[in-house]
Backbone as JSON, one array per atom type, in Angstrom:
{
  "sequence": "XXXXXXXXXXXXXXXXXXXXXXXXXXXXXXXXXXXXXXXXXXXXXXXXXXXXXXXXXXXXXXXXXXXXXXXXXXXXXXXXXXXXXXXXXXXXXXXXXXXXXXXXXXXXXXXXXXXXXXXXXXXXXXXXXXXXXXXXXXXXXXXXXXXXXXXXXXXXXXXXXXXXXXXXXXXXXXXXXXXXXXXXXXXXXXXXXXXXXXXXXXXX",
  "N": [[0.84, -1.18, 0.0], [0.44, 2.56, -0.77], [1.34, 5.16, 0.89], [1.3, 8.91, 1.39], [0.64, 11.68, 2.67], [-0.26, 12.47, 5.94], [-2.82, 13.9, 7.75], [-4.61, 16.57, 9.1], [-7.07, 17.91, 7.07], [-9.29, 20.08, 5.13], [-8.88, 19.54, 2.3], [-8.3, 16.54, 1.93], [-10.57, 15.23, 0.96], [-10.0, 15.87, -1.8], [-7.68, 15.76, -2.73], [-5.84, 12.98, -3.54], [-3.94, 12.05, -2.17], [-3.79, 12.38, 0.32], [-4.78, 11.06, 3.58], [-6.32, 11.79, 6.9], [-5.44, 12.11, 9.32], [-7.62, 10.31, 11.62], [-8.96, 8.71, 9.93], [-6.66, 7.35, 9.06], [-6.03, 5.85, 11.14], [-8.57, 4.23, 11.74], [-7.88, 2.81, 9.79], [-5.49, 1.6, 10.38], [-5.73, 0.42, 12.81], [-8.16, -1.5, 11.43], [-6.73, -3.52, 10.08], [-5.07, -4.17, 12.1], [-6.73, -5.63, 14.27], [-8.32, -7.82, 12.01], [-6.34, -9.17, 11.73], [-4.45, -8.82, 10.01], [-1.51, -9.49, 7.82], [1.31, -7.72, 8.67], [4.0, -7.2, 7.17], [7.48, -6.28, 6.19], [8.53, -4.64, 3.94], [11.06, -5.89, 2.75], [10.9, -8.19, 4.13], [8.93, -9.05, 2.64], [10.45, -8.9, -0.23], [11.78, -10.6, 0.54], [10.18, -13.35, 0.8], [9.45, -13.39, -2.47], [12.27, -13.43, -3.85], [13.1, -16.29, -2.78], [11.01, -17.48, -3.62], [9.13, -18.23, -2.67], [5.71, -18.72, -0.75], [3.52, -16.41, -0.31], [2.27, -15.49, 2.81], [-1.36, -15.61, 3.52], [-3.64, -12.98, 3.24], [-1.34, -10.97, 3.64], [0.06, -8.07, 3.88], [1.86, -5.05, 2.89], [3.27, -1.57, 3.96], [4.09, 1.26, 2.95], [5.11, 4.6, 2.6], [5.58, 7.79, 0.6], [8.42, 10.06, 0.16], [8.93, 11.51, 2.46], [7.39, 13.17, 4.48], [6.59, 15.81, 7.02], [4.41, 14.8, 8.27], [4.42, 12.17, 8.34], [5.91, 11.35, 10.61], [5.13, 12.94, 12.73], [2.33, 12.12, 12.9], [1.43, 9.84, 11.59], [3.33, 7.97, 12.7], [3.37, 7.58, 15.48], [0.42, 6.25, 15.46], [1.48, 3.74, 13.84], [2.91, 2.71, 15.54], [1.34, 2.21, 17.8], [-0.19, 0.38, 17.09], [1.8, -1.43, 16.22], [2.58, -2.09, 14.07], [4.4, -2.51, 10.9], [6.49, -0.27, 8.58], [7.75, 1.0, 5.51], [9.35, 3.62, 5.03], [10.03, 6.19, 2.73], [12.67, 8.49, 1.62], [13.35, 12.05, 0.68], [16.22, 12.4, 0.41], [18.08, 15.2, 0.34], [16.19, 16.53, 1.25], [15.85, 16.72, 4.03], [15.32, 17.42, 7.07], [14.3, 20.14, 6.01], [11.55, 22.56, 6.0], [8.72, 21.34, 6.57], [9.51, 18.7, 5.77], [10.57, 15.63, 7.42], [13.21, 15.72, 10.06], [16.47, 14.8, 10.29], [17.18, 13.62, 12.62], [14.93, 12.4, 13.37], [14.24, 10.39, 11.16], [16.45, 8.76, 12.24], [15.59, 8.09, 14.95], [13.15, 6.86, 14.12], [13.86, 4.35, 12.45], [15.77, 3.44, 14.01], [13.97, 2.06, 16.17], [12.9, -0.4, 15.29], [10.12, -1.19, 13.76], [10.2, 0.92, 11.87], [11.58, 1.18, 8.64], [13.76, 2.79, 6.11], [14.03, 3.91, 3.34], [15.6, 4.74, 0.7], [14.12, 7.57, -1.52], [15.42, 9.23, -3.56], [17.79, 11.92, -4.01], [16.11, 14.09, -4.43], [12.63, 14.71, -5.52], [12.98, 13.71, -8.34], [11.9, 13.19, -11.63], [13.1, 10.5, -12.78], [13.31, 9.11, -15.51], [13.63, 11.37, -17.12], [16.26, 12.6, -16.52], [19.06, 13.31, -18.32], [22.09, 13.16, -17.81], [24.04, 10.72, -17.07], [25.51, 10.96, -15.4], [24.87, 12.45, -13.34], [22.03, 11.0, -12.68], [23.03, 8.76, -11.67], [23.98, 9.99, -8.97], [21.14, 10.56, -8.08], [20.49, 7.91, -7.37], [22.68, 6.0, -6.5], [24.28, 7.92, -4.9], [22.56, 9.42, -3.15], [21.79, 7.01, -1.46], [24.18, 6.34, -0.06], [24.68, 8.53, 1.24], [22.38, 8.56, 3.3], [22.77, 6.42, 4.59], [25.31, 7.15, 5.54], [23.45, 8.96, 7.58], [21.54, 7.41, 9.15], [23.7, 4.67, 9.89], [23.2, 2.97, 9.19], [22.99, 0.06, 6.86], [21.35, 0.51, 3.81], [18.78, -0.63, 2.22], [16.13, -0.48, 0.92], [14.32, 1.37, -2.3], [12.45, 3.6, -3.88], [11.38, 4.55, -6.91], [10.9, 8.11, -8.1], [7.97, 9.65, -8.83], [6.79, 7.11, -9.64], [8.74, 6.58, -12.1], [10.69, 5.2, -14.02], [13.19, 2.58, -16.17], [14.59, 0.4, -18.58], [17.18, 0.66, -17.76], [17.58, 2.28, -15.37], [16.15, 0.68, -13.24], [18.28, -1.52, -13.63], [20.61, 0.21, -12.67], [20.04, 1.02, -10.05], [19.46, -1.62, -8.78], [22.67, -2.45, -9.44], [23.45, -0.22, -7.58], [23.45, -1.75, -5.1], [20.85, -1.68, -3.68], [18.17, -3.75, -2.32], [15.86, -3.99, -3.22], [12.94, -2.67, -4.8], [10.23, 0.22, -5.34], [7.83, 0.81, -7.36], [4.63, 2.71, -8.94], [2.63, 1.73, -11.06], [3.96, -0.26, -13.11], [3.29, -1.49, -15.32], [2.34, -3.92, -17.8], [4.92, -5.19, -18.84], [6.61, -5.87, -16.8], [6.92, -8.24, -14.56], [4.59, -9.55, -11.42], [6.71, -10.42, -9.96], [8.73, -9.1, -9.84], [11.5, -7.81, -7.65], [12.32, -5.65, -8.24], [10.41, -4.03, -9.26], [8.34, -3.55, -7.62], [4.89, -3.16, -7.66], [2.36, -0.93, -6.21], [-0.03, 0.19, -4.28], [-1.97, 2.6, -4.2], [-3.35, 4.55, -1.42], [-6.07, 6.71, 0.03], [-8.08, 9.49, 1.07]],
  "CA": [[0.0, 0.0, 0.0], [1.14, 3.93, -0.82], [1.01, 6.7, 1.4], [1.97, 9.73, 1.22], [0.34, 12.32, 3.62], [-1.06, 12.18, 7.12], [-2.77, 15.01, 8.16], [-5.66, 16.8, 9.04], [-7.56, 19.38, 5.89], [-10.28, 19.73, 4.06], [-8.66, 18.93, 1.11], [-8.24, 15.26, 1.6], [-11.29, 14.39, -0.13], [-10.0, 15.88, -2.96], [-6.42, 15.12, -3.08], [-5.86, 11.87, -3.04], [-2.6, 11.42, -1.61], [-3.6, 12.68, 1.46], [-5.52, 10.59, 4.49], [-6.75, 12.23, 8.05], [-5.22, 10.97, 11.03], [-8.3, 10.07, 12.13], [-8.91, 7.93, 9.02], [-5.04, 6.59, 8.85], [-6.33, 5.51, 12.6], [-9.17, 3.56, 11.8], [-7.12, 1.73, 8.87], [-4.48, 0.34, 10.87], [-7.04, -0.9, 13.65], [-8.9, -2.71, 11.08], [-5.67, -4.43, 9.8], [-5.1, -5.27, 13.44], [-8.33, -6.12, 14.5], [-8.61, -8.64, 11.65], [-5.28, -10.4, 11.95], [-3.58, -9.17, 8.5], [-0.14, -10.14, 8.47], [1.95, -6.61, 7.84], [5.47, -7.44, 7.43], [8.42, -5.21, 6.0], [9.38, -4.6, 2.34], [12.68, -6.27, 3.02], [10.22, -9.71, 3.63], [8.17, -9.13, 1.2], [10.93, -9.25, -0.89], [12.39, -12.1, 0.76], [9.45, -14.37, -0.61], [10.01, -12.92, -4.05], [13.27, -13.78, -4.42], [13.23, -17.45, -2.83], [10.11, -18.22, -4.51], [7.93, -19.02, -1.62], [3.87, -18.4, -0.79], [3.22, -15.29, 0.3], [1.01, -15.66, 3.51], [-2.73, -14.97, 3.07], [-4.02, -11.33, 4.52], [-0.51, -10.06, 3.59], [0.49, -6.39, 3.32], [3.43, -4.27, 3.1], [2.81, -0.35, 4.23], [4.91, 2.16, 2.44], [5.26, 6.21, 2.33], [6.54, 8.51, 0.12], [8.45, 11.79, 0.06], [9.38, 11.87, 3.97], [6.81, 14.45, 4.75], [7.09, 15.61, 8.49], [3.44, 14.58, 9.12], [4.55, 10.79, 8.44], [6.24, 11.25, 12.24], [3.86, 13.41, 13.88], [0.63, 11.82, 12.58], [1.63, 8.26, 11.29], [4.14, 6.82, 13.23], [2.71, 6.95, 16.44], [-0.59, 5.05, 14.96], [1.77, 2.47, 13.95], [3.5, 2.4, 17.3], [0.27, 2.21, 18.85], [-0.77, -0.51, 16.8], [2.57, -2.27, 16.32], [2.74, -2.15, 13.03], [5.82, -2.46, 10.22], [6.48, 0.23, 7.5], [8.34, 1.87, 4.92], [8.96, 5.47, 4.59], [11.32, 6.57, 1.35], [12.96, 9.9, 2.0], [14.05, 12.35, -0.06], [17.62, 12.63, 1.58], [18.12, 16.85, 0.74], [14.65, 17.24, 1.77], [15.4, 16.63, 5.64], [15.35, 18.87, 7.7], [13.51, 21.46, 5.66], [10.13, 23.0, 6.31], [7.34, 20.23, 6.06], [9.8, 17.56, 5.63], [11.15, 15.13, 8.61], [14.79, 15.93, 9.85], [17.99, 13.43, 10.13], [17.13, 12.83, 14.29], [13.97, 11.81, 13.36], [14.49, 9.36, 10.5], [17.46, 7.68, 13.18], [14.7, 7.62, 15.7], [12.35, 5.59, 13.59], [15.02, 3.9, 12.01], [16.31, 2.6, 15.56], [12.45, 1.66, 16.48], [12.11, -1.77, 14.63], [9.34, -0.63, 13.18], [10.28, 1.73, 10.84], [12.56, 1.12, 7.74], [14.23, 4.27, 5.88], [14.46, 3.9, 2.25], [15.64, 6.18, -0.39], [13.64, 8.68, -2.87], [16.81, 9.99, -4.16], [18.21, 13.2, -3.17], [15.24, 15.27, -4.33], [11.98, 13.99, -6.48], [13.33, 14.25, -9.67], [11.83, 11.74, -12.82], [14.66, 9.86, -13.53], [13.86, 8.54, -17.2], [13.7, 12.77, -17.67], [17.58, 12.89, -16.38], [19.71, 12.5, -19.78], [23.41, 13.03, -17.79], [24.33, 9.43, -16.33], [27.0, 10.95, -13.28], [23.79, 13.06, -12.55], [21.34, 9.59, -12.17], [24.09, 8.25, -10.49], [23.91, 10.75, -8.08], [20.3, 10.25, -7.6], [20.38, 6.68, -7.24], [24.05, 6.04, -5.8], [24.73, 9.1, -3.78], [21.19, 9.13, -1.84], [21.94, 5.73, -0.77], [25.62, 6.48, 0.66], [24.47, 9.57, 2.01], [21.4, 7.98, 4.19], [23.19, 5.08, 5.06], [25.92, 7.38, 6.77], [22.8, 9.44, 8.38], [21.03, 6.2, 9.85], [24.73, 4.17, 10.39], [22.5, 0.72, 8.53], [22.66, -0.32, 5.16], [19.58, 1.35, 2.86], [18.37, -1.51, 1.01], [14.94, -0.13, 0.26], [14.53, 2.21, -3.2], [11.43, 4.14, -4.46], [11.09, 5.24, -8.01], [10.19, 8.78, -7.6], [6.57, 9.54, -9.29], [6.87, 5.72, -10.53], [9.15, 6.82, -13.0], [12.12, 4.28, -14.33], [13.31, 2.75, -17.29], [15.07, -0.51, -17.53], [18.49, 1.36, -17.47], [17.25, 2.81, -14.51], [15.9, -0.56, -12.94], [19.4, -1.97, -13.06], [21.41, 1.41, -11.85], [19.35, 0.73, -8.63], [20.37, -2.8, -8.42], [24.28, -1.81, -8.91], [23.77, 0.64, -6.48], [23.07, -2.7, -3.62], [19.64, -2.0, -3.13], [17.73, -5.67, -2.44], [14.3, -4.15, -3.45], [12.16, -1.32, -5.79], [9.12, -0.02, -5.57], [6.63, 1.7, -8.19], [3.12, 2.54, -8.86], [2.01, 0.85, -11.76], [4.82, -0.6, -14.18], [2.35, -2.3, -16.66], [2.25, -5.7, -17.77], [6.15, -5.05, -19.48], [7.06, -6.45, -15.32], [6.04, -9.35, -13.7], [4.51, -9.02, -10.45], [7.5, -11.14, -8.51], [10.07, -8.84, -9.84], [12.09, -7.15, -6.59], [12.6, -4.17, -8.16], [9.62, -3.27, -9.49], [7.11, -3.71, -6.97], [3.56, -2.32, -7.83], [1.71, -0.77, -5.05], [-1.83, 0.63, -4.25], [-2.18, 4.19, -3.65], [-4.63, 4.4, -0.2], [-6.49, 7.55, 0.13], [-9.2, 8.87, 2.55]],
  "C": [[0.88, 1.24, 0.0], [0.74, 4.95, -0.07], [1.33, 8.0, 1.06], [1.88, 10.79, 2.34], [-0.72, 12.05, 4.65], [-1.68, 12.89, 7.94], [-4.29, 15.76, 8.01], [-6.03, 18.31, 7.41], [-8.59, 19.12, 4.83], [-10.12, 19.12, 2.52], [-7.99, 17.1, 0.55], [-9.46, 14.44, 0.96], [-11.5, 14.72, -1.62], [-8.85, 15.68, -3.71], [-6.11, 13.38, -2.78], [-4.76, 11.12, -2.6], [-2.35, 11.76, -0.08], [-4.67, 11.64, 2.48], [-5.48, 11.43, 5.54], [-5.98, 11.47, 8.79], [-6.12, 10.4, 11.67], [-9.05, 8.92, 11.28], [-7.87, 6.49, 8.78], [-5.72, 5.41, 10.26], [-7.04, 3.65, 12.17], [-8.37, 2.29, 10.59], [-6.26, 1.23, 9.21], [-4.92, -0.14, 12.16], [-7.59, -1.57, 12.86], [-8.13, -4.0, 10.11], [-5.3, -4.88, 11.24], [-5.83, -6.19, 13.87], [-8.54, -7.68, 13.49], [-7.63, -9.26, 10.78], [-4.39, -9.99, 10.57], [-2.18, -8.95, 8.78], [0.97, -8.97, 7.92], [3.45, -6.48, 8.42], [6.37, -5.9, 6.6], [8.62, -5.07, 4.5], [10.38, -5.5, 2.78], [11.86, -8.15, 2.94], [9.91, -10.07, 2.88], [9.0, -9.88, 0.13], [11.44, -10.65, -0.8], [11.54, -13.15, 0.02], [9.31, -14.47, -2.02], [10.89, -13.92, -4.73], [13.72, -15.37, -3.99], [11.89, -17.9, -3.02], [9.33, -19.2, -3.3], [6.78, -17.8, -1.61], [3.86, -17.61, 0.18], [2.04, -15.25, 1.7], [-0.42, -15.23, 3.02], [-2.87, -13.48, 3.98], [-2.5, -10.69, 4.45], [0.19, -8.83, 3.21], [1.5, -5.61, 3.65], [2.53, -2.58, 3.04], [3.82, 0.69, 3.45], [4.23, 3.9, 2.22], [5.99, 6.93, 1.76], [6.65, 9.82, 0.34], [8.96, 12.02, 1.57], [9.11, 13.09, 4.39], [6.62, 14.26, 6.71], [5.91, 14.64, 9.09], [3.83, 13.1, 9.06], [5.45, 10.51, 9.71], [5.45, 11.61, 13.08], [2.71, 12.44, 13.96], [0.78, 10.35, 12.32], [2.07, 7.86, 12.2], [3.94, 6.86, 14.45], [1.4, 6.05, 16.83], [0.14, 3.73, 14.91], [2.54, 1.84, 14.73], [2.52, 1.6, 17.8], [-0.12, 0.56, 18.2], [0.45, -1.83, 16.43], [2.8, -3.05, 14.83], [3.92, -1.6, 12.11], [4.82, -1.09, 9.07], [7.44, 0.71, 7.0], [8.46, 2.94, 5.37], [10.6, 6.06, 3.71], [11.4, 8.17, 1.96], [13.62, 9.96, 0.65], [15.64, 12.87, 0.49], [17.98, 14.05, 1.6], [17.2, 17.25, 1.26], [14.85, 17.32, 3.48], [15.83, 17.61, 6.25], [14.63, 20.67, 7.09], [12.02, 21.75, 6.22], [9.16, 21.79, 5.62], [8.09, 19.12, 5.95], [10.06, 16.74, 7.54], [12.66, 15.37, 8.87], [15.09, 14.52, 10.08], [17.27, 13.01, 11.5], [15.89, 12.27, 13.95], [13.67, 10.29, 12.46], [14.88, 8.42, 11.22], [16.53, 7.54, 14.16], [13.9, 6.61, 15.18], [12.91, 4.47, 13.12], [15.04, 2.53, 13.26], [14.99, 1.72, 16.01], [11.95, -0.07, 16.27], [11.18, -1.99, 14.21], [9.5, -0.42, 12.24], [11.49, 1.79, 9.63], [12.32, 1.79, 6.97], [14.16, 3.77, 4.34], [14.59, 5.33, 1.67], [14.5, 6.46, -1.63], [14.55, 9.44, -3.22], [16.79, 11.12, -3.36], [17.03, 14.02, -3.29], [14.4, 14.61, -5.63], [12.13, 14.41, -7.55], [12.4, 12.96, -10.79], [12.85, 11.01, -13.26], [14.52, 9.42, -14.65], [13.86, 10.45, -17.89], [15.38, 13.22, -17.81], [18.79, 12.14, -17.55], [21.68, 12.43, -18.9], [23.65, 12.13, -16.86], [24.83, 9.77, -14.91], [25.34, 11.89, -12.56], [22.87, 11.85, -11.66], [22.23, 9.32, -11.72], [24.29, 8.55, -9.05], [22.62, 10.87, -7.47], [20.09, 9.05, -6.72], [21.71, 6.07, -6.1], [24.18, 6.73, -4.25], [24.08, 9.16, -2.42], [21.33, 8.23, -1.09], [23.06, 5.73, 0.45], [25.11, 7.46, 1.79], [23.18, 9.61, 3.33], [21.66, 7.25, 4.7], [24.6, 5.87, 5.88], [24.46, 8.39, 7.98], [22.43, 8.46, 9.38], [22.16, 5.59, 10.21], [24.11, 2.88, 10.19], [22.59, 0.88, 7.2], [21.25, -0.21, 4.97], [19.78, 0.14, 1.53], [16.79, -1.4, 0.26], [14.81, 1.15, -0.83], [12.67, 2.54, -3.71], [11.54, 4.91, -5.83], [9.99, 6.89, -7.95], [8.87, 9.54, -8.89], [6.73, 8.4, -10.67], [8.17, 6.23, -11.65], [10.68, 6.29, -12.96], [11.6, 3.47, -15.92], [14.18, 1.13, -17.15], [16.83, -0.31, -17.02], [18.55, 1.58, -15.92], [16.89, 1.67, -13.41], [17.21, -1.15, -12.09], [20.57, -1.43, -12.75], [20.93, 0.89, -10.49], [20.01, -0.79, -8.02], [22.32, -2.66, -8.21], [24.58, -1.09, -7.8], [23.74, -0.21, -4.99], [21.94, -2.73, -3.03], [19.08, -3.29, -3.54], [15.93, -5.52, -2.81], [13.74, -2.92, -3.63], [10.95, -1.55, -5.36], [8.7, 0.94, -6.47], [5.37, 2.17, -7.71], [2.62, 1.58, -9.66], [3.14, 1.06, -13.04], [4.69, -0.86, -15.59], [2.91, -3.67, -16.56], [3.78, -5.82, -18.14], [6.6, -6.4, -18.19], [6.46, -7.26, -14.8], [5.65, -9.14, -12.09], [6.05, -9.76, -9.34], [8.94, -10.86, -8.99], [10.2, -7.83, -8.58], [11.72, -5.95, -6.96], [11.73, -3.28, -8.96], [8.39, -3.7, -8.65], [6.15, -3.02, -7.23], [2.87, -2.24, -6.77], [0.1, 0.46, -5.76], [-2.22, 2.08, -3.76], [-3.34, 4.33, -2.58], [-5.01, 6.18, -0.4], [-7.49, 7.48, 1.11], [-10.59, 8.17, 2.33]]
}
């Protein structure tokens, strides 16, 4: 599943990348409540790649963009409820206005809970970026540069607004990440490839 924002405003029933906290709420009580089994990207993948049966009722949580409200407003829901997730950062974005800073990432981070992935340095399209050391620097750099913030290996990668290529695909892989995600790839990708995971955009 895709998040993105967590946060109270009238305009969540018209944006659809935003949910209520009071909404977000009731959706990870009724994944508690009725037993669904919400493991980590990092598992997920694990069944992927050794070709085993995905439990039944199983769901992976993911957020993009590392907007602040995904600390304030999310991640004490999935405290409360004891629930795994993503959350892709954009690694220049921290610490700015509206985003989450560095202490906060390493807080969730540390949590067991919460695993950090990269959205490159800043949401760029990457099949738009024609100079290679540049993508490199999206893909590469972000990774190095989050992985000394946190002090763990960043094996989780987000394509930022879905957008990759298969150049792009296997830059990500070189770079040591063990697992991609998208929105919708098309049929080109099979669903039990790593590095293109297709996910579900949630709204309120």
């Amino acid at each position: 599943l895709m998040y993105h924002y967590v946060f109270d405003t009238d305009l969540a029933k018209k944006d659809k990348r935003i949910v209520t906290p009071e909404t977000f709420e009731q959706q990870m009580r009724f994944l508690k409540l009725n037993d669904y089994n919400v493991i980590s990207l990092e598992e997920f993948a694990a069944y992927i790649r050794e070709n085993k049966m995905v439990p039944r009722n199983t769901l992976v949580l993911t957020f993009d963009d590392g907007h602040l409200d995904n600390y304030t407003n999310a991640y004490p829901i999935l405290k409360k409820y004891g629930l795994k997730a993503t959350m892709f950062v954009m690694v220049d974005s921290l610490g700015e206005p509206g985003f989450m800073t560095k202490e906060q990432v390493v807080e969730m981070s540390n949590s067991g809970l919460i695993t950090i992935g990269s959205h490159t340095l800043g949401e760029r399209h990457l099949p738009s970026i024609s100079d290679e050391s540049d993508l490199r620097r999206e893909i590469f750099y972000s990774k190095e540069k989050l992985e000394r913030i946190l002090g763990r290996p960043v094996e989780c990668f987000s394509y930022p607004i879905g957008g990759f290529n298969e150049k792009i695909r296997q830059m990500v892989i070189d770079a040591g990440y063990s697992v991609a995600v998208s929105t919708s790839p098309g049929l080109d990708y099979p669903d039990d490839d790593p590095f293109v995971i297709k996910r579900v955009r949630i709204s309120e």
